[in-house]
Short mmCIF file of N, CA, C and O in Angstrom, two decimals:
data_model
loop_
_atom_site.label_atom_id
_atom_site.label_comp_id
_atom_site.label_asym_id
_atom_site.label_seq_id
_atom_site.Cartn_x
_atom_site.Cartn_y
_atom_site.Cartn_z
N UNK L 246 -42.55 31.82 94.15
CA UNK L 246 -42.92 31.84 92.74
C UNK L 246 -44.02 30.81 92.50
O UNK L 246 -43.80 29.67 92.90
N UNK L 247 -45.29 31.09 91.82
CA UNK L 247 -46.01 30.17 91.40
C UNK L 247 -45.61 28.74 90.81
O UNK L 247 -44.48 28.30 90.60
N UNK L 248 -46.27 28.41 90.70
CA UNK L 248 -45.62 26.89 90.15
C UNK L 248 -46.88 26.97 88.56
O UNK L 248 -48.09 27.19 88.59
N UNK L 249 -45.85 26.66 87.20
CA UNK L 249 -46.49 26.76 86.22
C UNK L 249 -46.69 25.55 85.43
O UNK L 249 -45.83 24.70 85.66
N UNK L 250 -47.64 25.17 84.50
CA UNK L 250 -47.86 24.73 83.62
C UNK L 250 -48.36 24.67 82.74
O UNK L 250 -49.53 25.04 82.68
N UNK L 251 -47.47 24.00 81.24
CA UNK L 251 -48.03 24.04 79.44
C UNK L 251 -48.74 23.47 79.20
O UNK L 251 -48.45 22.30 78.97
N UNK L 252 -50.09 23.91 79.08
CA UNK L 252 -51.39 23.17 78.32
C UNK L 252 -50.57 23.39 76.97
O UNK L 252 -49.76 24.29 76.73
N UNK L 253 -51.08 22.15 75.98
CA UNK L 253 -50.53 22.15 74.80
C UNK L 253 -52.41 21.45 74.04
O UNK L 253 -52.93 20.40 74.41
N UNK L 254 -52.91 22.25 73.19
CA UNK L 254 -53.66 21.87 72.37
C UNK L 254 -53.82 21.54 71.04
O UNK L 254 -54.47 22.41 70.45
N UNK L 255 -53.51 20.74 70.42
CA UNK L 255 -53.51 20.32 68.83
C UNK L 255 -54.70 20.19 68.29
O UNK L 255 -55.43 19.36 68.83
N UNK L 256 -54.94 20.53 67.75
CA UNK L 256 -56.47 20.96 67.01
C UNK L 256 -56.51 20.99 65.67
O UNK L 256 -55.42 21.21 65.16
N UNK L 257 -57.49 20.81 64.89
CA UNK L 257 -57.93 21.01 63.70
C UNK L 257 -57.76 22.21 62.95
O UNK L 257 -57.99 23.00 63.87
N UNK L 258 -57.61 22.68 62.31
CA UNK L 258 -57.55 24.14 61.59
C UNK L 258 -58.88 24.74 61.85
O UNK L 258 -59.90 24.08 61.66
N UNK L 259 -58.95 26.15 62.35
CA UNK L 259 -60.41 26.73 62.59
C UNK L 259 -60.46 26.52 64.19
O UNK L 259 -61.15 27.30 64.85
N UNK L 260 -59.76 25.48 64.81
CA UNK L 260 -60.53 25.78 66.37
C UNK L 260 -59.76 26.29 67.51
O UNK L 260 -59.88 26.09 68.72
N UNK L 261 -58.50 27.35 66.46
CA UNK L 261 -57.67 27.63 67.96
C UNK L 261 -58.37 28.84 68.37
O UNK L 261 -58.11 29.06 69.55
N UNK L 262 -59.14 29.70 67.87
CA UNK L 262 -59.60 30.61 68.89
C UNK L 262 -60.95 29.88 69.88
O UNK L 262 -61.18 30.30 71.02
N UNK L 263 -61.54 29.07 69.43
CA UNK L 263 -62.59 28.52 71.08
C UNK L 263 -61.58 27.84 71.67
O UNK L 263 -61.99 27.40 72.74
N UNK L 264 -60.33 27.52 71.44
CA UNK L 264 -59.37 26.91 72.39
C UNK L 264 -58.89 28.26 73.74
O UNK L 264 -58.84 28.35 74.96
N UNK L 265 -58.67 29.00 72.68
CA UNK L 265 -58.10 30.32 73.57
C UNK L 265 -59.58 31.11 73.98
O UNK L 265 -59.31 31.69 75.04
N UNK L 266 -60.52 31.30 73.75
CA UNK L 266 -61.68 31.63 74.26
C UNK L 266 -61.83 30.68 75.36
O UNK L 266 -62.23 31.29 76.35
N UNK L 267 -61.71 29.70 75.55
CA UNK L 267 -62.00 28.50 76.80
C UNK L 267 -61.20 28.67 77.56
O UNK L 267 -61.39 28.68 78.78
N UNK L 268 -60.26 28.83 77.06
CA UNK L 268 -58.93 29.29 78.08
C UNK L 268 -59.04 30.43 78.54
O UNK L 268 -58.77 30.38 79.74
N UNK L 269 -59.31 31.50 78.22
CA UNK L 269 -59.46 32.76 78.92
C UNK L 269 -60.97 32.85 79.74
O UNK L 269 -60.85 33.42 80.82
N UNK L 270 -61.74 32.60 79.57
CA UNK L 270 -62.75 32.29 80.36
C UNK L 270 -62.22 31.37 81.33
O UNK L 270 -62.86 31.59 82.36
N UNK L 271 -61.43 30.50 81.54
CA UNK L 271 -61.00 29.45 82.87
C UNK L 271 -59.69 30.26 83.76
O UNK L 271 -59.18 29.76 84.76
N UNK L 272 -59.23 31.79 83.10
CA UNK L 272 -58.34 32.27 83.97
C UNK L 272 -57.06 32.23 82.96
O UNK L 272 -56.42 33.28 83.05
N UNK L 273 -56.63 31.49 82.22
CA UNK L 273 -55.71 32.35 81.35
C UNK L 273 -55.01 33.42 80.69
O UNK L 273 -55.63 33.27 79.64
N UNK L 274 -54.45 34.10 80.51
CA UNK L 274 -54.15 35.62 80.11
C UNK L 274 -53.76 35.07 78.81
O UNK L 274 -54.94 34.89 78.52
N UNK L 275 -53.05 34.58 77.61
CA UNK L 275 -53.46 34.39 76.59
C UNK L 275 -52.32 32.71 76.22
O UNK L 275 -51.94 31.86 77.01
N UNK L 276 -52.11 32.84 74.78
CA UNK L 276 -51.22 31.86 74.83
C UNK L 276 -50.71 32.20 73.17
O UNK L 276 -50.82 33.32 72.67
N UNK L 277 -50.22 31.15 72.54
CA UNK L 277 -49.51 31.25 70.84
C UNK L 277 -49.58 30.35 70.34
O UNK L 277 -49.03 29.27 70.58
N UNK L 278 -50.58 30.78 69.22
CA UNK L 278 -50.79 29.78 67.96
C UNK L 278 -49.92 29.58 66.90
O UNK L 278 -49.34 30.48 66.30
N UNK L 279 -49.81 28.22 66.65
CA UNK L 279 -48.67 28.00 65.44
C UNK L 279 -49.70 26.76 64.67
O UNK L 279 -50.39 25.86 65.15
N UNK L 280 -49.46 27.17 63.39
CA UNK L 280 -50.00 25.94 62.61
C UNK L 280 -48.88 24.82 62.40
O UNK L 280 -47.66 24.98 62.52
N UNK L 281 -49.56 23.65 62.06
CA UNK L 281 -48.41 22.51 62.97
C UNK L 281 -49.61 20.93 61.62
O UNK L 281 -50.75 20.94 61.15
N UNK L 282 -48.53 19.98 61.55
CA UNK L 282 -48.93 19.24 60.66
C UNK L 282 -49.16 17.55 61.32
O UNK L 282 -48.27 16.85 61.80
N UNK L 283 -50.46 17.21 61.19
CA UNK L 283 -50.39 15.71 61.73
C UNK L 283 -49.82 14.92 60.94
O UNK L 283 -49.59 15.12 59.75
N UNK L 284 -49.54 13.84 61.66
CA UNK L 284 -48.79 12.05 60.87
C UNK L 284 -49.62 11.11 61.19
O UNK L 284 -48.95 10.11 61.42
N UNK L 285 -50.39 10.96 61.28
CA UNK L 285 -51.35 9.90 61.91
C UNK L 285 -51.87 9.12 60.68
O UNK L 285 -52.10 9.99 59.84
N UNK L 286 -52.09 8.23 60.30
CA UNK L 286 -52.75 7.13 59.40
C UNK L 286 -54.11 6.81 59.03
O UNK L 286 -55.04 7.36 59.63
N UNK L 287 -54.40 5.64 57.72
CA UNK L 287 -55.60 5.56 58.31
C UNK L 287 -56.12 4.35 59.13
O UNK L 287 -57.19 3.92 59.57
N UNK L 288 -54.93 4.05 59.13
CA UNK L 288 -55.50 2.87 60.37
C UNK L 288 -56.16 3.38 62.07
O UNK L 288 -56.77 2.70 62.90
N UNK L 289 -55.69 4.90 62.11
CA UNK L 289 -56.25 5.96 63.17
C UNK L 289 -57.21 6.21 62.59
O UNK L 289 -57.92 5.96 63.56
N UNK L 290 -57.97 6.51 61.77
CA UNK L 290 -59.09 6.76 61.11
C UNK L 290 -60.18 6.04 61.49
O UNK L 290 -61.29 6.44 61.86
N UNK L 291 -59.70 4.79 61.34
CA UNK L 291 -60.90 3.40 61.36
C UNK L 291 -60.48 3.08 62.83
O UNK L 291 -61.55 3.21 63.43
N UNK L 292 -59.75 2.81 63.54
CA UNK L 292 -59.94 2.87 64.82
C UNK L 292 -60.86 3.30 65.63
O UNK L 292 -61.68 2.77 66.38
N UNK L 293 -60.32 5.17 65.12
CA UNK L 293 -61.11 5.83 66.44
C UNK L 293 -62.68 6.24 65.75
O UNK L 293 -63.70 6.69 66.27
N UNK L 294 -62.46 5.99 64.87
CA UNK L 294 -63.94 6.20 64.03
C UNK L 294 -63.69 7.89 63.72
O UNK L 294 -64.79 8.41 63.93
N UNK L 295 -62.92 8.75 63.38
CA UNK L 295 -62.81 10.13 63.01
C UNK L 295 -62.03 10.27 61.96
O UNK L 295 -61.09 9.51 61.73
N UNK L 296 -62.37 11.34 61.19
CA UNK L 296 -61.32 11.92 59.71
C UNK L 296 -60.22 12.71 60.81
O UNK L 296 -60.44 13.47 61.75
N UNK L 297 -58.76 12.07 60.14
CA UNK L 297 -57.79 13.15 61.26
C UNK L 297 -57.69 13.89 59.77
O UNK L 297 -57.97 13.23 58.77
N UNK L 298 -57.33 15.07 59.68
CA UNK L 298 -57.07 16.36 59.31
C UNK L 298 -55.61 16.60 59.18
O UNK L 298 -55.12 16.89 60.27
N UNK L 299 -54.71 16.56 58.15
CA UNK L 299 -53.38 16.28 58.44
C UNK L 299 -52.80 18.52 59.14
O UNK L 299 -52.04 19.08 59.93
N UNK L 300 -53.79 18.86 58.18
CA UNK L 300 -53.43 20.46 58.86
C UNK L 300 -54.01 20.58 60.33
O UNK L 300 -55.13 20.28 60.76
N UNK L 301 -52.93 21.08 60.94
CA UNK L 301 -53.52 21.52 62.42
C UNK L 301 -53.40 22.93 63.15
O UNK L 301 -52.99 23.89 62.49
N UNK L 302 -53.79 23.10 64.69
CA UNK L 302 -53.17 24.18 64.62
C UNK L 302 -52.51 24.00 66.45
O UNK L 302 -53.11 23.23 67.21
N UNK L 303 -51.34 24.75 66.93
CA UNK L 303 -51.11 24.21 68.08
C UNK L 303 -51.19 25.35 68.91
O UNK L 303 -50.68 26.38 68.47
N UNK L 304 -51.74 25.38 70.07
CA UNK L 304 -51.75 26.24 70.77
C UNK L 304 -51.45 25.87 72.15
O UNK L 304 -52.06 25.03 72.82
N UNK L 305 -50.27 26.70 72.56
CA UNK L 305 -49.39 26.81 73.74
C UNK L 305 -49.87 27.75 74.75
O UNK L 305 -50.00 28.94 74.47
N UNK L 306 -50.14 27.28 75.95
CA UNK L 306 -50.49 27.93 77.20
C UNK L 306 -49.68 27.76 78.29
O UNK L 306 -49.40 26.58 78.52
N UNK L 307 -49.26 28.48 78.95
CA UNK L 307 -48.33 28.76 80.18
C UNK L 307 -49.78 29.31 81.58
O UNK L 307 -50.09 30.50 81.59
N UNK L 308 -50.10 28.88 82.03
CA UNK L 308 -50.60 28.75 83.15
C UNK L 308 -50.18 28.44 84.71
O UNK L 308 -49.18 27.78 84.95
N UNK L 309 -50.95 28.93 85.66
CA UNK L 309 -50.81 28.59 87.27
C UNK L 309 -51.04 27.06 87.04
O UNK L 309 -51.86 26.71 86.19
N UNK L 310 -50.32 26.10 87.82
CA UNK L 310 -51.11 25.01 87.87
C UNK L 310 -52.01 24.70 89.28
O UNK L 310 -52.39 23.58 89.62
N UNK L 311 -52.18 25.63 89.80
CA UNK L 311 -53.70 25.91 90.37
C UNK L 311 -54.80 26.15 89.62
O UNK L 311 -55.84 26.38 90.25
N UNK L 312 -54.85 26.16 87.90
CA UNK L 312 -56.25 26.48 87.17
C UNK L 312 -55.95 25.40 86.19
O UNK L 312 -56.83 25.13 85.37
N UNK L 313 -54.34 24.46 86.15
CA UNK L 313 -54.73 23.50 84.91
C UNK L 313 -55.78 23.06 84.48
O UNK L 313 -56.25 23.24 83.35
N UNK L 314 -56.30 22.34 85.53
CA UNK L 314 -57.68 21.48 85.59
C UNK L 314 -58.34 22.38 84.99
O UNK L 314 -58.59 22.29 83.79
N UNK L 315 -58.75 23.44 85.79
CA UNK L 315 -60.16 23.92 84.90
C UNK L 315 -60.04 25.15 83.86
O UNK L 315 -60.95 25.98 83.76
N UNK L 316 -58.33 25.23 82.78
CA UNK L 316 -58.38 25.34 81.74
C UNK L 316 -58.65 24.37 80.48
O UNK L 316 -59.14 24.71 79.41
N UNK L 317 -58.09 22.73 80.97
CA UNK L 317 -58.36 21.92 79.90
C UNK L 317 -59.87 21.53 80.52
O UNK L 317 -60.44 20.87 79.64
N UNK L 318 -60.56 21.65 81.46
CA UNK L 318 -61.67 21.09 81.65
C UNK L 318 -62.50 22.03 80.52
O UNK L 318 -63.23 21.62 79.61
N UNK L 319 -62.20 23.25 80.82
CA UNK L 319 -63.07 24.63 79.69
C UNK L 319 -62.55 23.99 78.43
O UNK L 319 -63.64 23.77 77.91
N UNK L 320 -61.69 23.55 77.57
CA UNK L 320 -60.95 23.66 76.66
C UNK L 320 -61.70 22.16 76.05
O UNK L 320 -62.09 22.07 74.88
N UNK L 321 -61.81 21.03 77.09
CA UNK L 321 -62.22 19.97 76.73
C UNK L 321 -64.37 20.22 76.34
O UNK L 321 -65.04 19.58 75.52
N UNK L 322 -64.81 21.23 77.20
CA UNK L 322 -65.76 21.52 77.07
C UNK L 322 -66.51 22.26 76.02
O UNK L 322 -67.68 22.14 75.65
N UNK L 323 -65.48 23.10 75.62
CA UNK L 323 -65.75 23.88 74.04
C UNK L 323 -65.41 23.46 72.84
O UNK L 323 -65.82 24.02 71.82
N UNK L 324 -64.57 22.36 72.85
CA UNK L 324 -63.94 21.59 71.67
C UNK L 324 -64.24 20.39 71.40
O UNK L 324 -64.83 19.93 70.41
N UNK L 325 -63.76 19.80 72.44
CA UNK L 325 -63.72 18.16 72.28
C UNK L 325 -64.65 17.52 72.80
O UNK L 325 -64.62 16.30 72.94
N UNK L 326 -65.31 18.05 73.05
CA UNK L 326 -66.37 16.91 73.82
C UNK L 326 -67.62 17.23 73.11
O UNK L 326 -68.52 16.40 73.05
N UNK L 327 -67.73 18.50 72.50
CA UNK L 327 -68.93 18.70 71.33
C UNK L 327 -68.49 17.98 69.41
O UNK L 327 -69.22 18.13 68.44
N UNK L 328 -67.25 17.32 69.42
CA UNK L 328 -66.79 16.93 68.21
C UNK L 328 -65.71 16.18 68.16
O UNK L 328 -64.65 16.65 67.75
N UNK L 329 -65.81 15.02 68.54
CA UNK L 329 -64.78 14.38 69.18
C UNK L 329 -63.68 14.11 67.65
O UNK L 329 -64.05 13.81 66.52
N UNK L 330 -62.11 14.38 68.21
CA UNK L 330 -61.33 14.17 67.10
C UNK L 330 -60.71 15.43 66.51
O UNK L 330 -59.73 15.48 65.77
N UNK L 331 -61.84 16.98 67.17
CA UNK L 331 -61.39 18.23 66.68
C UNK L 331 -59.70 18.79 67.69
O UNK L 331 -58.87 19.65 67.41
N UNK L 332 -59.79 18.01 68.63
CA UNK L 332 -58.58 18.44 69.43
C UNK L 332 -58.26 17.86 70.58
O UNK L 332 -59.18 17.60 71.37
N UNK L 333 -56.98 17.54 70.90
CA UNK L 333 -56.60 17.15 71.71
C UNK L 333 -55.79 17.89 72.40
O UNK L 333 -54.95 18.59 71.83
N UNK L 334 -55.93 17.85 74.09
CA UNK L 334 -55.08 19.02 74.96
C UNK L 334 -54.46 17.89 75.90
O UNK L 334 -54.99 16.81 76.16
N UNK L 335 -52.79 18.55 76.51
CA UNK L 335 -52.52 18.13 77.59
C UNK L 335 -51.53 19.19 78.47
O UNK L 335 -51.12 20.25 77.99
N UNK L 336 -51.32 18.90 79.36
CA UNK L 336 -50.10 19.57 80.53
C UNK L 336 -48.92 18.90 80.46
O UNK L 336 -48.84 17.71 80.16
N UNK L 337 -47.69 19.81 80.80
CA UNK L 337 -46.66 19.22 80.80
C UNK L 337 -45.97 20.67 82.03
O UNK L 337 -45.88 21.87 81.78
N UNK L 338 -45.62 19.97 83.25
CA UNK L 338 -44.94 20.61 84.15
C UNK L 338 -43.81 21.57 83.48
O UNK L 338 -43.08 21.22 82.55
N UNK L 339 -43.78 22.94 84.17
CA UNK L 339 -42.44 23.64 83.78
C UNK L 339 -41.91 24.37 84.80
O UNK L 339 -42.53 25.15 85.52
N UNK L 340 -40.41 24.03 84.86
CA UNK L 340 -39.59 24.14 85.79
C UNK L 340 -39.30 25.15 85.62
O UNK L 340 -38.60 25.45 86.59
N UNK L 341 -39.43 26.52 84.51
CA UNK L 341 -38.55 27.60 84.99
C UNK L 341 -39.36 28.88 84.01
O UNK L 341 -39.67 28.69 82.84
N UNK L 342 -39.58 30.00 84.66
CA UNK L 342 -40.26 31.01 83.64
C UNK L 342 -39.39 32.45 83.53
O UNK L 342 -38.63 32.86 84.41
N UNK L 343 -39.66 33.06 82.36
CA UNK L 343 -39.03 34.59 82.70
C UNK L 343 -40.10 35.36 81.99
O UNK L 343 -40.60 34.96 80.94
N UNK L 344 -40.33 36.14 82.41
CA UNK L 344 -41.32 37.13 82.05
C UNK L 344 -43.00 36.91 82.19
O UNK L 344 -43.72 37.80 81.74
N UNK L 345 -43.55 35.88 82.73
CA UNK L 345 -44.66 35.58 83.21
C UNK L 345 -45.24 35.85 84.65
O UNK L 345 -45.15 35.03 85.57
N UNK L 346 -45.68 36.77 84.71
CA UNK L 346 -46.31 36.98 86.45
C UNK L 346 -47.59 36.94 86.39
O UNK L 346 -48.16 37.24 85.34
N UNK L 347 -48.26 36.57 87.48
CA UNK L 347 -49.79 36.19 87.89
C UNK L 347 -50.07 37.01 88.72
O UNK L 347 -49.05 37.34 89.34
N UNK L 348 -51.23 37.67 89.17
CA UNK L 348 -51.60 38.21 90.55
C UNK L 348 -51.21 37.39 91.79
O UNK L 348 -50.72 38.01 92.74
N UNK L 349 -51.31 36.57 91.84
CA UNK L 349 -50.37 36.21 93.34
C UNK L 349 -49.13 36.07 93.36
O UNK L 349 -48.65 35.76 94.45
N UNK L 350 -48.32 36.22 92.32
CA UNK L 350 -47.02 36.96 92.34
C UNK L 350 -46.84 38.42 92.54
O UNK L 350 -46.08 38.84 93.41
N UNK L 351 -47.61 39.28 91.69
CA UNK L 351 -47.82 40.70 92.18
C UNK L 351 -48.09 41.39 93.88
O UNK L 351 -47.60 42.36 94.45
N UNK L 352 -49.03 40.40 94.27
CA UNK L 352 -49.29 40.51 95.48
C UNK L 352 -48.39 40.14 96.73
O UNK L 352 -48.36 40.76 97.80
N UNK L 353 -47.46 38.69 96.29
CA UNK L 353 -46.23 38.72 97.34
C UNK L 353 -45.10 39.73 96.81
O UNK L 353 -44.08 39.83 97.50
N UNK L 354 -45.20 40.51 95.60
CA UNK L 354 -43.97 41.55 95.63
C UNK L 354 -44.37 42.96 96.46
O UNK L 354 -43.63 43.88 96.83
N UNK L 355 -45.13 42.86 96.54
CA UNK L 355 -45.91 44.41 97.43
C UNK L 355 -45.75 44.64 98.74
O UNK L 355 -46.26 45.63 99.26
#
């Protein structure tokens, strides 16, 4: 069985489809958007030097973690690195899937 992992992206309102456009261009098959609410202050404000946006939106990806890297690398490339503050992505290992298959699962069932 592949070995998987959850890109998790929190984003601004408006940028979960170049999240999932970045992601499917890096090998993704899709993922699920939920709108989702920040807590952050303004002492985060003046810190990082950005307006946080208390509306957000979250988008969940289940991936090979043979393409993590270069889904948040795409993801960091279409979002965050042209507007810093519009989103933040990370991975989090997952131990167990049902209903997710990849082509190199297809290919060792054959």
């Amino acid at each position: 069985m592949t070995k998987m992992e959850l890109i998790i992206a929190i984003c601004n309102v408006g940028f979960s489809e170049v999240v999932m456009d970045a992601a499917k261009e890096a090998g993704a098959r899709g993922g699920t958007v939920s709108r989702a609410r920040g807590t952050a202050n303004s002492n985060a404000e003046k810190k990082f030097g950005v307006y946080v946006t208390p509306d957000k939106e979250m988008v969940l990806i289940v991936v090979p973690t043979k393409i993590r890297d270069k889904v948040l690398n795409s993801i960091y490339s279409a979002v965050a690195q042209r507007q810093p503050g519009n989103c933040v992505a990370f991975s989090l290992p997952v131990d167990n899937t049902i209903g997710i298959r990849y082509v190199a699962d297809e290919e060792k069932s054959d």
